[in-house]
C-alpha atoms as an extended CHARMM CRD file, in Angstrom:
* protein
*
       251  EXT
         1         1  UNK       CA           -144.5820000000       53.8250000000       45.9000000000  PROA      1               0.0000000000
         2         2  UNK       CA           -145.9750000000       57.5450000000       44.5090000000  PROA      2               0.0000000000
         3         3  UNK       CA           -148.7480000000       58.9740000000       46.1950000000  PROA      3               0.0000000000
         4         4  UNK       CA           -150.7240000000       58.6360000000       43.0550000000  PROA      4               0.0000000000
         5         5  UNK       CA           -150.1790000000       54.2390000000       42.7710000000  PROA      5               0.0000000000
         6         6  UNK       CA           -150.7960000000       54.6770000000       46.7640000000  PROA      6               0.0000000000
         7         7  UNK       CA           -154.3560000000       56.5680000000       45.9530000000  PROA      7               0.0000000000
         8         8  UNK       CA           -154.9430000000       54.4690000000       43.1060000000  PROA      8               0.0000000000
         9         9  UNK       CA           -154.5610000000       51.4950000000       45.1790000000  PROA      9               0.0000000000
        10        10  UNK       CA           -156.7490000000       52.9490000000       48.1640000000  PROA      10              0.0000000000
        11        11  UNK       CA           -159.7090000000       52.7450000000       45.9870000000  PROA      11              0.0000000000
        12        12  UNK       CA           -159.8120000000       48.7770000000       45.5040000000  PROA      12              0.0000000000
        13        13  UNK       CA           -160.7990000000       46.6250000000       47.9340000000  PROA      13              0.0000000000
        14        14  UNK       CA           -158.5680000000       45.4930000000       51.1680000000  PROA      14              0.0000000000
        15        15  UNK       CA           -158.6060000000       41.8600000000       49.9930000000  PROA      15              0.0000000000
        16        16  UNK       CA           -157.0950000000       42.8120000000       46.7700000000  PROA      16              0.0000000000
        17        17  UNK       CA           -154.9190000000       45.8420000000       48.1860000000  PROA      17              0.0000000000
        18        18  UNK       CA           -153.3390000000       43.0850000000       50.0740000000  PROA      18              0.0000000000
        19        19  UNK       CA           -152.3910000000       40.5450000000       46.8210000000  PROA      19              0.0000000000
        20        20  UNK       CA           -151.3390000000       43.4850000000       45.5300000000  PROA      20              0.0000000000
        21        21  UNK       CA           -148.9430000000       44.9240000000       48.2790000000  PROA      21              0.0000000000
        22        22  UNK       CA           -147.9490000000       41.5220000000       48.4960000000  PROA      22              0.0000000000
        23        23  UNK       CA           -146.8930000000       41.4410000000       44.7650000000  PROA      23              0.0000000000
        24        24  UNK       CA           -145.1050000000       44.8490000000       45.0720000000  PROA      24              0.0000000000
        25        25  UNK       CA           -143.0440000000       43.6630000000       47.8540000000  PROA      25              0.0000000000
        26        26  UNK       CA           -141.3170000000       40.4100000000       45.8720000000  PROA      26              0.0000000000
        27        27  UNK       CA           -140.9590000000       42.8030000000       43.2010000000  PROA      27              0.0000000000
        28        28  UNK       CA           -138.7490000000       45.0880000000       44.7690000000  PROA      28              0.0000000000
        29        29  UNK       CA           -137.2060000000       42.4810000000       47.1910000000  PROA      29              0.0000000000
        30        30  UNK       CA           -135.9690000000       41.0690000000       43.6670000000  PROA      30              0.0000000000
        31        31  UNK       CA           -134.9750000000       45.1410000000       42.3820000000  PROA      31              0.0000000000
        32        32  UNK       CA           -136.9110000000       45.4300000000       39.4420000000  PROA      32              0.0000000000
        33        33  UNK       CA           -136.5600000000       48.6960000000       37.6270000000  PROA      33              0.0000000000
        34        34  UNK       CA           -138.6790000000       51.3260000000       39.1200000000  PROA      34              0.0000000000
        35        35  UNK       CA           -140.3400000000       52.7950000000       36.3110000000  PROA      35              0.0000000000
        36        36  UNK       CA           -141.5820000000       49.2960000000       35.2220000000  PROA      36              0.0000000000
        37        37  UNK       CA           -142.2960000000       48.3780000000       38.5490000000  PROA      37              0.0000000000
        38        38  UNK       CA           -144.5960000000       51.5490000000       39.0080000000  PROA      38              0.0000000000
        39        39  UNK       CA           -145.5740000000       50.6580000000       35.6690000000  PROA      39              0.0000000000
        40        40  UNK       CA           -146.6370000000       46.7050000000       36.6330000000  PROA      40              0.0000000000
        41        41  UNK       CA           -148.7330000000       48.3980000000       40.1070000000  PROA      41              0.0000000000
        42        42  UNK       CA           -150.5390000000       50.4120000000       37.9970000000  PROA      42              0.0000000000
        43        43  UNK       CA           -151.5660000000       47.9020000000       35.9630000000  PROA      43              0.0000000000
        44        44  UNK       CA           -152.3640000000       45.6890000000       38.6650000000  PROA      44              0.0000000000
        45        45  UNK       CA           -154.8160000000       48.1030000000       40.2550000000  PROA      45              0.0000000000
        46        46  UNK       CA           -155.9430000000       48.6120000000       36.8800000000  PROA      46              0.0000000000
        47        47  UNK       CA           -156.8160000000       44.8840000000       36.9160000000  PROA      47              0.0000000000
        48        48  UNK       CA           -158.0840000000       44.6610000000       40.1890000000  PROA      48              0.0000000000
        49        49  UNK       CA           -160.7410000000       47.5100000000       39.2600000000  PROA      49              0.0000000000
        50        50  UNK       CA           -161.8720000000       45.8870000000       35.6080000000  PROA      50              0.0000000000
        51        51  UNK       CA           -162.4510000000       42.4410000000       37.9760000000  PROA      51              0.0000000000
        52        52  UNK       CA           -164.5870000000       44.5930000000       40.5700000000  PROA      52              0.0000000000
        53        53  UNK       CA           -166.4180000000       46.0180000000       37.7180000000  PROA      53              0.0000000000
        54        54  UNK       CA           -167.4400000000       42.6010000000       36.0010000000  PROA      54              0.0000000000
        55        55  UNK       CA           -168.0700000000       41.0470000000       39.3310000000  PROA      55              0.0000000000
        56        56  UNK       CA           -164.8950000000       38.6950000000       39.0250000000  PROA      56              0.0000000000
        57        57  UNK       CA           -162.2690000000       37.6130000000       41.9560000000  PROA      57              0.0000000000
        58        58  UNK       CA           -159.3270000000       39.2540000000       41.5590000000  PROA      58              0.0000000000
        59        59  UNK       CA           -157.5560000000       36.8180000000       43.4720000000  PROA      59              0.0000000000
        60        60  UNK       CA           -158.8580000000       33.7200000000       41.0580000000  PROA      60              0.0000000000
        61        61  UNK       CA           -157.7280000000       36.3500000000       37.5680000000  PROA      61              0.0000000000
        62        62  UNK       CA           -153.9560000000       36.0280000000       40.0510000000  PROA      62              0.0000000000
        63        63  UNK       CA           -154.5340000000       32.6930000000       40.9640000000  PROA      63              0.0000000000
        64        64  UNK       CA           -153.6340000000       30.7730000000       44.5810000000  PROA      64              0.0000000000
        65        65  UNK       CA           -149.8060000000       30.7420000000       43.4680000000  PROA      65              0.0000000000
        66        66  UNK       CA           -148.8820000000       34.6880000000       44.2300000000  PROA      66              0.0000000000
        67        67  UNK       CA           -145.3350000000       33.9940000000       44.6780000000  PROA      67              0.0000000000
        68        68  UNK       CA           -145.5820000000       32.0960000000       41.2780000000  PROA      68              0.0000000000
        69        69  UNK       CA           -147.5510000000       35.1190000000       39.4740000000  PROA      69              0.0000000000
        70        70  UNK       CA           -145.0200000000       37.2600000000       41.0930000000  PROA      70              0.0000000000
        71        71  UNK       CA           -141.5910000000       35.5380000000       39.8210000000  PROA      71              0.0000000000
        72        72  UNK       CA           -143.3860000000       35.1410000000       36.0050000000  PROA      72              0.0000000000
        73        73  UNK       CA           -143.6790000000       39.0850000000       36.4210000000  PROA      73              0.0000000000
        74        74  UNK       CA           -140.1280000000       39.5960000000       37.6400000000  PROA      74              0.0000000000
        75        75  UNK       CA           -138.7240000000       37.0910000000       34.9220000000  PROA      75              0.0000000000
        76        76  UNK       CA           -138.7640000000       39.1800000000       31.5220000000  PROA      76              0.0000000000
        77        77  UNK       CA           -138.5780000000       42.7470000000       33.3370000000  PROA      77              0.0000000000
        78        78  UNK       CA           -135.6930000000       44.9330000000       33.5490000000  PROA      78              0.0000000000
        79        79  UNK       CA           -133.6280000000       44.7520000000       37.3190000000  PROA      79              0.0000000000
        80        80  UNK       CA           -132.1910000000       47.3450000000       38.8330000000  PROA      80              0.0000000000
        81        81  UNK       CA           -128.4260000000       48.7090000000       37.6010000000  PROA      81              0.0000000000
        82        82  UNK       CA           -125.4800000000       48.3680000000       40.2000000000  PROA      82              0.0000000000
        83        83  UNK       CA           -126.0830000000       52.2810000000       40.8220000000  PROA      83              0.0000000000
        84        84  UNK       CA           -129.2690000000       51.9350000000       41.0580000000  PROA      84              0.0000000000
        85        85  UNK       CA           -129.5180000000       49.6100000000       43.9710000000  PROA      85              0.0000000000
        86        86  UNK       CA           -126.7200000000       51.3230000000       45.8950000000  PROA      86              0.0000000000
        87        87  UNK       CA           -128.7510000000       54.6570000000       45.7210000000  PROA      87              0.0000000000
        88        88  UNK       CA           -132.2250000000       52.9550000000       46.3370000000  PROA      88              0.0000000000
        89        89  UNK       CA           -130.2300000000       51.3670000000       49.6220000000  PROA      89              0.0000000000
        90        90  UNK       CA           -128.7250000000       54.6250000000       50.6450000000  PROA      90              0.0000000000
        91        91  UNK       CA           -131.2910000000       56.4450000000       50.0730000000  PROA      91              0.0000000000
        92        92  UNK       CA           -133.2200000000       54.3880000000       52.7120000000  PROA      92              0.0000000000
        93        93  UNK       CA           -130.4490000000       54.8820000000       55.2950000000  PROA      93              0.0000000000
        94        94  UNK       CA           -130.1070000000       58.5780000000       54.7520000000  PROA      94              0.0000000000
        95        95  UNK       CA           -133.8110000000       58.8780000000       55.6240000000  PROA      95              0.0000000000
        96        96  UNK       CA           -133.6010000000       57.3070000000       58.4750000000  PROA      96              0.0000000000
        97        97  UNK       CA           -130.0170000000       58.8580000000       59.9790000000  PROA      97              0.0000000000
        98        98  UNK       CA           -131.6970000000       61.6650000000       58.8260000000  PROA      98              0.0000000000
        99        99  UNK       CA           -134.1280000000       61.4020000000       61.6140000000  PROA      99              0.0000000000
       100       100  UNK       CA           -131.6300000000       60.1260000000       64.1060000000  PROA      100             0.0000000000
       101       101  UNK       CA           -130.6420000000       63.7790000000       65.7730000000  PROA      101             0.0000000000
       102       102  UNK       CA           -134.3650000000       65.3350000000       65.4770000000  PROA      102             0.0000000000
       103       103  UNK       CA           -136.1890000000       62.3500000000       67.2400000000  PROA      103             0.0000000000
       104       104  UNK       CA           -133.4720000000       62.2320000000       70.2940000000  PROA      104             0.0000000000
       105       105  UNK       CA           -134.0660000000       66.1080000000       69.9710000000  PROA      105             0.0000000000
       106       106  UNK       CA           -137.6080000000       65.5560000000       70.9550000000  PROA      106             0.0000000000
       107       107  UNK       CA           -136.6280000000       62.6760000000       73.0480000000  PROA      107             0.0000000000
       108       108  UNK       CA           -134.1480000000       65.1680000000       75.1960000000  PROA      108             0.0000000000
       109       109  UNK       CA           -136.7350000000       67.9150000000       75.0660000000  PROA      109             0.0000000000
       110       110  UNK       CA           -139.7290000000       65.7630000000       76.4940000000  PROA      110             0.0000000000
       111       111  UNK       CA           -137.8830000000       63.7300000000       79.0110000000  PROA      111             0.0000000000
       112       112  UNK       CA           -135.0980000000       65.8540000000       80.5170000000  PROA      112             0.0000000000
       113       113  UNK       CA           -136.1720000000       69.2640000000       79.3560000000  PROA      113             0.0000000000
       114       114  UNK       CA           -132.7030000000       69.7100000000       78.0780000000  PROA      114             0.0000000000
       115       115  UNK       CA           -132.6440000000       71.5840000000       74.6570000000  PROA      115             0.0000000000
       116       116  UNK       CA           -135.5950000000       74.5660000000       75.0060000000  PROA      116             0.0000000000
       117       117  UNK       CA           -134.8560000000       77.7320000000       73.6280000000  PROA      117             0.0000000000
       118       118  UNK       CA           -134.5060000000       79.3040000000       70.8440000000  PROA      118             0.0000000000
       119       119  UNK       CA           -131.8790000000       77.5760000000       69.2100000000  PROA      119             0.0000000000
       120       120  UNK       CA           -132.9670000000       73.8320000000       68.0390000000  PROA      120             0.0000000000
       121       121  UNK       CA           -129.1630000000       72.1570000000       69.3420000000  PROA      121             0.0000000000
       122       122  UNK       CA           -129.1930000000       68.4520000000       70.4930000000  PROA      122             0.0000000000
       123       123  UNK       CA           -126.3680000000       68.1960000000       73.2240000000  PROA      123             0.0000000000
       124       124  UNK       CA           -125.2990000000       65.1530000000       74.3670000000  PROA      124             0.0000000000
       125       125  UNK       CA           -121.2860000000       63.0810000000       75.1520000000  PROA      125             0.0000000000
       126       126  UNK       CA           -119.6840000000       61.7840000000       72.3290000000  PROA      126             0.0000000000
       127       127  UNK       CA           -120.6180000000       57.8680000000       73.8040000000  PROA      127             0.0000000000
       128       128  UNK       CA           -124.0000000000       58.3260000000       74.4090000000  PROA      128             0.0000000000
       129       129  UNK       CA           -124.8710000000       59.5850000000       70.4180000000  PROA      129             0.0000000000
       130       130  UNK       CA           -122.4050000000       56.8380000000       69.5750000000  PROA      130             0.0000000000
       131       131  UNK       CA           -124.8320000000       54.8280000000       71.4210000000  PROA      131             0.0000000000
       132       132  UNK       CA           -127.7810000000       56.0680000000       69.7670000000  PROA      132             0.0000000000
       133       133  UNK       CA           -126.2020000000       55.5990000000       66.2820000000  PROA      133             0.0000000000
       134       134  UNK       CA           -125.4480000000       52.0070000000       66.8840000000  PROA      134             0.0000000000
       135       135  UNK       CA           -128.7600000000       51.3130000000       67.9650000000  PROA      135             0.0000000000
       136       136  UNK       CA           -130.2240000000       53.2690000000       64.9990000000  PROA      136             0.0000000000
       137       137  UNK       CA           -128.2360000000       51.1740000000       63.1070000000  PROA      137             0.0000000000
       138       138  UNK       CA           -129.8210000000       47.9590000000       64.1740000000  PROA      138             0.0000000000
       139       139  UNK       CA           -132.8290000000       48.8690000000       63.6800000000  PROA      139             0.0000000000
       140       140  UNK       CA           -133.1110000000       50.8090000000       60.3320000000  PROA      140             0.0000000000
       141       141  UNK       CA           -131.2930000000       47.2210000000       59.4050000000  PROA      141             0.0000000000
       142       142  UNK       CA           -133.9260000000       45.0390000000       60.7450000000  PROA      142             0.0000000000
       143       143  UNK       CA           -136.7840000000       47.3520000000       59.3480000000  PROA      143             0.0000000000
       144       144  UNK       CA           -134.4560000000       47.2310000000       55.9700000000  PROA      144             0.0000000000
       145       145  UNK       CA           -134.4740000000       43.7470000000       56.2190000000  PROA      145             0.0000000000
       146       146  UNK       CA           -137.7630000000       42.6940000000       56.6450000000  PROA      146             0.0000000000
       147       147  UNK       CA           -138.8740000000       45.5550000000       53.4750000000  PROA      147             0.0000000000
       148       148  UNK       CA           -137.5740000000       43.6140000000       51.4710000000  PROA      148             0.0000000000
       149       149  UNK       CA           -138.3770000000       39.7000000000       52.8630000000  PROA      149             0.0000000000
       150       150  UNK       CA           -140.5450000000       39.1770000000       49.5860000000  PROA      150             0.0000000000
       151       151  UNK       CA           -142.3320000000       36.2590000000       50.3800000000  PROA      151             0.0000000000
       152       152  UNK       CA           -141.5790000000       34.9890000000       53.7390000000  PROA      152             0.0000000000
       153       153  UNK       CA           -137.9320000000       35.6550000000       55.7240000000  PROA      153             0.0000000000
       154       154  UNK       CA           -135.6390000000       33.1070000000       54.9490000000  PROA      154             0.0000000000
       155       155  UNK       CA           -133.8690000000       31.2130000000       57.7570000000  PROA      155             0.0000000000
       156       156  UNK       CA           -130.6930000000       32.3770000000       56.7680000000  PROA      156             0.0000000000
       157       157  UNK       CA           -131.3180000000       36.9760000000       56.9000000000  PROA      157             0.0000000000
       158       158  UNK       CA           -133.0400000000       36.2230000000       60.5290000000  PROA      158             0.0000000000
       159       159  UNK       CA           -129.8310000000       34.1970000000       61.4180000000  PROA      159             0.0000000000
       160       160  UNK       CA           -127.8820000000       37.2890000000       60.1120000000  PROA      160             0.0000000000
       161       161  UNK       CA           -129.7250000000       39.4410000000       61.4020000000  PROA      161             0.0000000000
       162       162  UNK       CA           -129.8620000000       38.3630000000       65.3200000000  PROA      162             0.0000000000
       163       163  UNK       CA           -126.1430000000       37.7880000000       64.8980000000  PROA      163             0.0000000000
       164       164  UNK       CA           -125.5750000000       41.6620000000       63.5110000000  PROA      164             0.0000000000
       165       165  UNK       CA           -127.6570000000       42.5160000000       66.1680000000  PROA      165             0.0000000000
       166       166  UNK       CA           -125.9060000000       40.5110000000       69.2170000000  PROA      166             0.0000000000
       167       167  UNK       CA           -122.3500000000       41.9440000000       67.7750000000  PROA      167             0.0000000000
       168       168  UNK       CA           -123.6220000000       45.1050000000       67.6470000000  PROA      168             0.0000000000
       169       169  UNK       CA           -125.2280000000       45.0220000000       71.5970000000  PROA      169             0.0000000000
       170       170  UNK       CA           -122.1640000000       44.2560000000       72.9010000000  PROA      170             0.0000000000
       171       171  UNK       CA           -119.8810000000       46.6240000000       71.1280000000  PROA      171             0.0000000000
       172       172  UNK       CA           -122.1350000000       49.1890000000       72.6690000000  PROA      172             0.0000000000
       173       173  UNK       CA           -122.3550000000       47.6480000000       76.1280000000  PROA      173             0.0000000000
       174       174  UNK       CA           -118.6500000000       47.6760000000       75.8290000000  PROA      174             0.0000000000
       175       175  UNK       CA           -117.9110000000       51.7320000000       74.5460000000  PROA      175             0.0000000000
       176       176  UNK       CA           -117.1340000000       52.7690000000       77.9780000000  PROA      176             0.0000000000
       177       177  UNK       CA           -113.9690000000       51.1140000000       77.9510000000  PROA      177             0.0000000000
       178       178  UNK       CA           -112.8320000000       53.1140000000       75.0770000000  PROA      178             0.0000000000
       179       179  UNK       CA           -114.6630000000       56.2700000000       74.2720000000  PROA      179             0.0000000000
       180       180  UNK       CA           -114.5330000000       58.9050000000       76.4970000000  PROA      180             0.0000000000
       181       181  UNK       CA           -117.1470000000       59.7250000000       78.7250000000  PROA      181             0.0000000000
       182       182  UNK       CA           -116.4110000000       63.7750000000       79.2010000000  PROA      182             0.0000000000
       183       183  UNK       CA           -116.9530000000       64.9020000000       75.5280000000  PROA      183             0.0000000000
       184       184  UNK       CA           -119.9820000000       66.8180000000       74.7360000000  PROA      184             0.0000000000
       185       185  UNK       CA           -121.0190000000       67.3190000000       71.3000000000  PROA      185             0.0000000000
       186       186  UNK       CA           -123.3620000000       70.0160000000       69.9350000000  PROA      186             0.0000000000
       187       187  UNK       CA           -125.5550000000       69.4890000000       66.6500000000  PROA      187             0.0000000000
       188       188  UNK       CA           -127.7940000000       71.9530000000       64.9920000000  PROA      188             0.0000000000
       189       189  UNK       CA           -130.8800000000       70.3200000000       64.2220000000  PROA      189             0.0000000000
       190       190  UNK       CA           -131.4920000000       72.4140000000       61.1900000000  PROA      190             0.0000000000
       191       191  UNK       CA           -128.3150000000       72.0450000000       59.7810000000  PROA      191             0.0000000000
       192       192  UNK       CA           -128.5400000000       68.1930000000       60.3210000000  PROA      192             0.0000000000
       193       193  UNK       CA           -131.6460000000       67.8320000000       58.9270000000  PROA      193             0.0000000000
       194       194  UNK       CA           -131.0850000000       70.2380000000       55.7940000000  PROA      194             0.0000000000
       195       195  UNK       CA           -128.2440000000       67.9040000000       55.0880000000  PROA      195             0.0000000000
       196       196  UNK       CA           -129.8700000000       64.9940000000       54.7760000000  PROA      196             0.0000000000
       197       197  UNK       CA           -132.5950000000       65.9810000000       53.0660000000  PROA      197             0.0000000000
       198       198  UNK       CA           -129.9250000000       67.2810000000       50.1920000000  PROA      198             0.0000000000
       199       199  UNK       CA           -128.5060000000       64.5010000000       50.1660000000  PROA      199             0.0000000000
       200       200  UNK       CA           -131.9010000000       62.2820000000       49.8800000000  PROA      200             0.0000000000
       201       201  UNK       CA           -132.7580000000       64.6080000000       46.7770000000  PROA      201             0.0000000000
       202       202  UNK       CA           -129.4700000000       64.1780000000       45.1100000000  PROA      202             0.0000000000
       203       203  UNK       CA           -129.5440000000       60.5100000000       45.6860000000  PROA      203             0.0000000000
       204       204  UNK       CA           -133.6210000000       60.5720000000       44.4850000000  PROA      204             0.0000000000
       205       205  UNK       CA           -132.8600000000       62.5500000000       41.4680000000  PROA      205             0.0000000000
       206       206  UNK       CA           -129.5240000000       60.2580000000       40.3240000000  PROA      206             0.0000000000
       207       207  UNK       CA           -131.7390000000       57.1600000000       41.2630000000  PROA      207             0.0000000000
       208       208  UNK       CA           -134.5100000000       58.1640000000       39.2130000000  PROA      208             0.0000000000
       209       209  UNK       CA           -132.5720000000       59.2280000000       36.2890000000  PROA      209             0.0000000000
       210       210  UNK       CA           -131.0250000000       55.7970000000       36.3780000000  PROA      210             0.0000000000
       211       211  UNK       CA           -133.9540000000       53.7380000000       36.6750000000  PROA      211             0.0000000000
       212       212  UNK       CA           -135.2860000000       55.8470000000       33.6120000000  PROA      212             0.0000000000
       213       213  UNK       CA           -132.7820000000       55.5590000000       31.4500000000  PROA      213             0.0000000000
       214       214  UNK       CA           -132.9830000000       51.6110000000       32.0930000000  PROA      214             0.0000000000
       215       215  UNK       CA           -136.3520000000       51.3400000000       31.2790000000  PROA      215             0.0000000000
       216       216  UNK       CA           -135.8820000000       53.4830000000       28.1880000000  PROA      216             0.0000000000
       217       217  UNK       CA           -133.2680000000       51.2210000000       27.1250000000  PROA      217             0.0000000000
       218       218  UNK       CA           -135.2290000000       48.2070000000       26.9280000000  PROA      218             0.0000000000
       219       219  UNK       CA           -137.9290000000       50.1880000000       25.0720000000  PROA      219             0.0000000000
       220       220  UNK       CA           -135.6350000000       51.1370000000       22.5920000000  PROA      220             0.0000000000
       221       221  UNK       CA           -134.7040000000       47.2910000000       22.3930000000  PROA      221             0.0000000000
       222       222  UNK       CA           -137.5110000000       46.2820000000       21.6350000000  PROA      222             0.0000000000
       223       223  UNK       CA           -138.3170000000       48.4050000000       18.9480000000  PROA      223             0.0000000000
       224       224  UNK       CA           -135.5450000000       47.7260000000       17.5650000000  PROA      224             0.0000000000
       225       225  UNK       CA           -135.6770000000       44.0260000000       17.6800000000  PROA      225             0.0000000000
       226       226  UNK       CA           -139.5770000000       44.3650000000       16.4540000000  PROA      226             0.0000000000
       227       227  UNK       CA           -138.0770000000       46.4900000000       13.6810000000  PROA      227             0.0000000000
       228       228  UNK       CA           -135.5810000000       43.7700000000       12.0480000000  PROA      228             0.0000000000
       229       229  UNK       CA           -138.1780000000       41.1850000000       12.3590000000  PROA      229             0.0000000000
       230       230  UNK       CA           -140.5420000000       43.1810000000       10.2330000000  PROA      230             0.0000000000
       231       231  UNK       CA           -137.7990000000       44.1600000000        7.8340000000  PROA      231             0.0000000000
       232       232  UNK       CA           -136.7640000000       40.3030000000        7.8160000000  PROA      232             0.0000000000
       233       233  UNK       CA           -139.7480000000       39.1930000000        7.0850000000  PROA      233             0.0000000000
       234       234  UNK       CA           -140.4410000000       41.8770000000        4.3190000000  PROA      234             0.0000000000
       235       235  UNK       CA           -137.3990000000       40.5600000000        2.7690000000  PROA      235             0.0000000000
       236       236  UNK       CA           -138.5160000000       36.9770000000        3.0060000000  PROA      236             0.0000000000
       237       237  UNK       CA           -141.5690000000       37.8180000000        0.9480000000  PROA      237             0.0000000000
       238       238  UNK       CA           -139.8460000000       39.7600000000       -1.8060000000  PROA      238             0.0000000000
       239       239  UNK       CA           -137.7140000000       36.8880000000       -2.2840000000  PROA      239             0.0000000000
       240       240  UNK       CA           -140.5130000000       34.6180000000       -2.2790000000  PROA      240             0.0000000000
       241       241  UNK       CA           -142.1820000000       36.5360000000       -4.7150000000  PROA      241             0.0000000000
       242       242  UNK       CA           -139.1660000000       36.7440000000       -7.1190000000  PROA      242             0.0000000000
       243       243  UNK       CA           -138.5260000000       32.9200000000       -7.0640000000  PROA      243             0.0000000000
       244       244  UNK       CA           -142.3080000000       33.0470000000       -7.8420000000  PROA      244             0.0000000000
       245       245  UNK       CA           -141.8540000000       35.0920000000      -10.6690000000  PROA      245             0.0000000000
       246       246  UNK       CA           -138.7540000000       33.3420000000      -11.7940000000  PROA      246             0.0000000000
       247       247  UNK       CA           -140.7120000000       30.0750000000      -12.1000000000  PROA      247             0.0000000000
       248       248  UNK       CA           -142.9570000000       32.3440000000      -13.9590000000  PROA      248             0.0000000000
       249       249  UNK       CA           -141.1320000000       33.1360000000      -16.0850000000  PROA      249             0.0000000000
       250       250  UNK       CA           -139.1610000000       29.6170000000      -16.9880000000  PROA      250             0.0000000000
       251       251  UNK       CA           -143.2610000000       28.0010000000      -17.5650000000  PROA      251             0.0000000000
């Protein structure tokens, strides 16, 4: 969400900040495009303040079924492309890879001391950042996960999920037995970090592009579509008045 939907939204009330976080979160569990999706917040807060200001409920202009105003939104509104929600997905991993070496930086640097100086290089063996990696992995999936639960988290992601997680547990409790334990790698923190944050803009800027070029689309559809039904029905009344004339004409 931009900052500006996120200060818009600050200025309703909690109650309906909630219905409408809720709403945002089924629409993006079910990748609607994200210009119309920015698009649909805005006019939700914008909804949410014109109920505020003639003393209505927002929640009884929704209505107790949110899940059902929520799928009638998602219905008729352009998803996501392929691309798109490969780059929206990425993006979210890069971001938080991205933060993998600077946090265990911090972690090194506060705990074992290891690390101060002038240069900003995270040392550590090759099987213990393996370790941290896998472990970063199962979480920035669980967090992923439960982003984008929508309403509830079905039965069947939290079975996946604890599996995932179980598999992935003992593959690490296990790396000893293959990786070895005398390898020390060095990583410059800046380096890492400029990286990913490249990355995260390429993959922002392709995303957006994308997702704007979607939503353009279906603009242009519909113009076009409202176009040939006003030129059809132009043509249906000329014809209607030349059969009028016509009979007319034969009286």
């Amino acid at each position: 969400m931009k900052r500006v939907l996120k200060k818009s939204l600050a200025s309703v009330s909690q109650d309906d900040r909630k219905i409408i976080r809720r709403i945002s979160t089924y629409l993006l569990s079910h990748h609607m495009n994200e210009v119309v999706y920015e698009e649909t917040v805005s006019d939700l807060i914008g909804m949410a303040e014109e109920c505020r200001a003639r003393g209505e409920d927002f929640s009884q202009a929704i209505g107790p079924d949110i899940e059902g105003f929520s799928r009638e939104l998602i219905k008729n509104a352009p998803r996501m492309s392929w691309p798109e929600r490969v780059l929206a997905d990425l993006q979210w991993f890069l971001y938080c890879f991205g933060m993998l070496v600077p946090v265990m930086y911090i972690v090194n640097l506060i705990f074992t001391g290891t690390g101060a100086g002038a240069q900003l290089t995270f040392t550590a063996t090759i099987l213990t950042f393996i370790k941290y990696c896998v472990v970063c992995t199962a979480v920035v999936t669980g967090i992923f996960i439960f982003r984008r639960r929508g309403f509830g988290a079905p039965k069947l992601t939290l079975g996946i999920y604890i599996a995932v997680f179980v598999i992935l547990f003992t593959v690490t409790d296990s790396l000893e037995r293959f990786v070895p334990t005398d390898i020390v790698i060095h990583l410059d923190v800046i380096i890492w970090v400029v990286t990913f944050g490249v990355l995260l803009l390429l993959c922002w800027l392709i995303r957006r592009l994308s997702a704007m070029t979607t939503a353009y689309m279906r603009v242009l559809g519909q113009r076009l579509q409202r176009s040939f039904h006003i030129h059809r029905n132009s043509g249906d009344t000329d014809k209607d008045k030349d059969n009028e004339k016509e009979k007319d004409n034969e009286e």
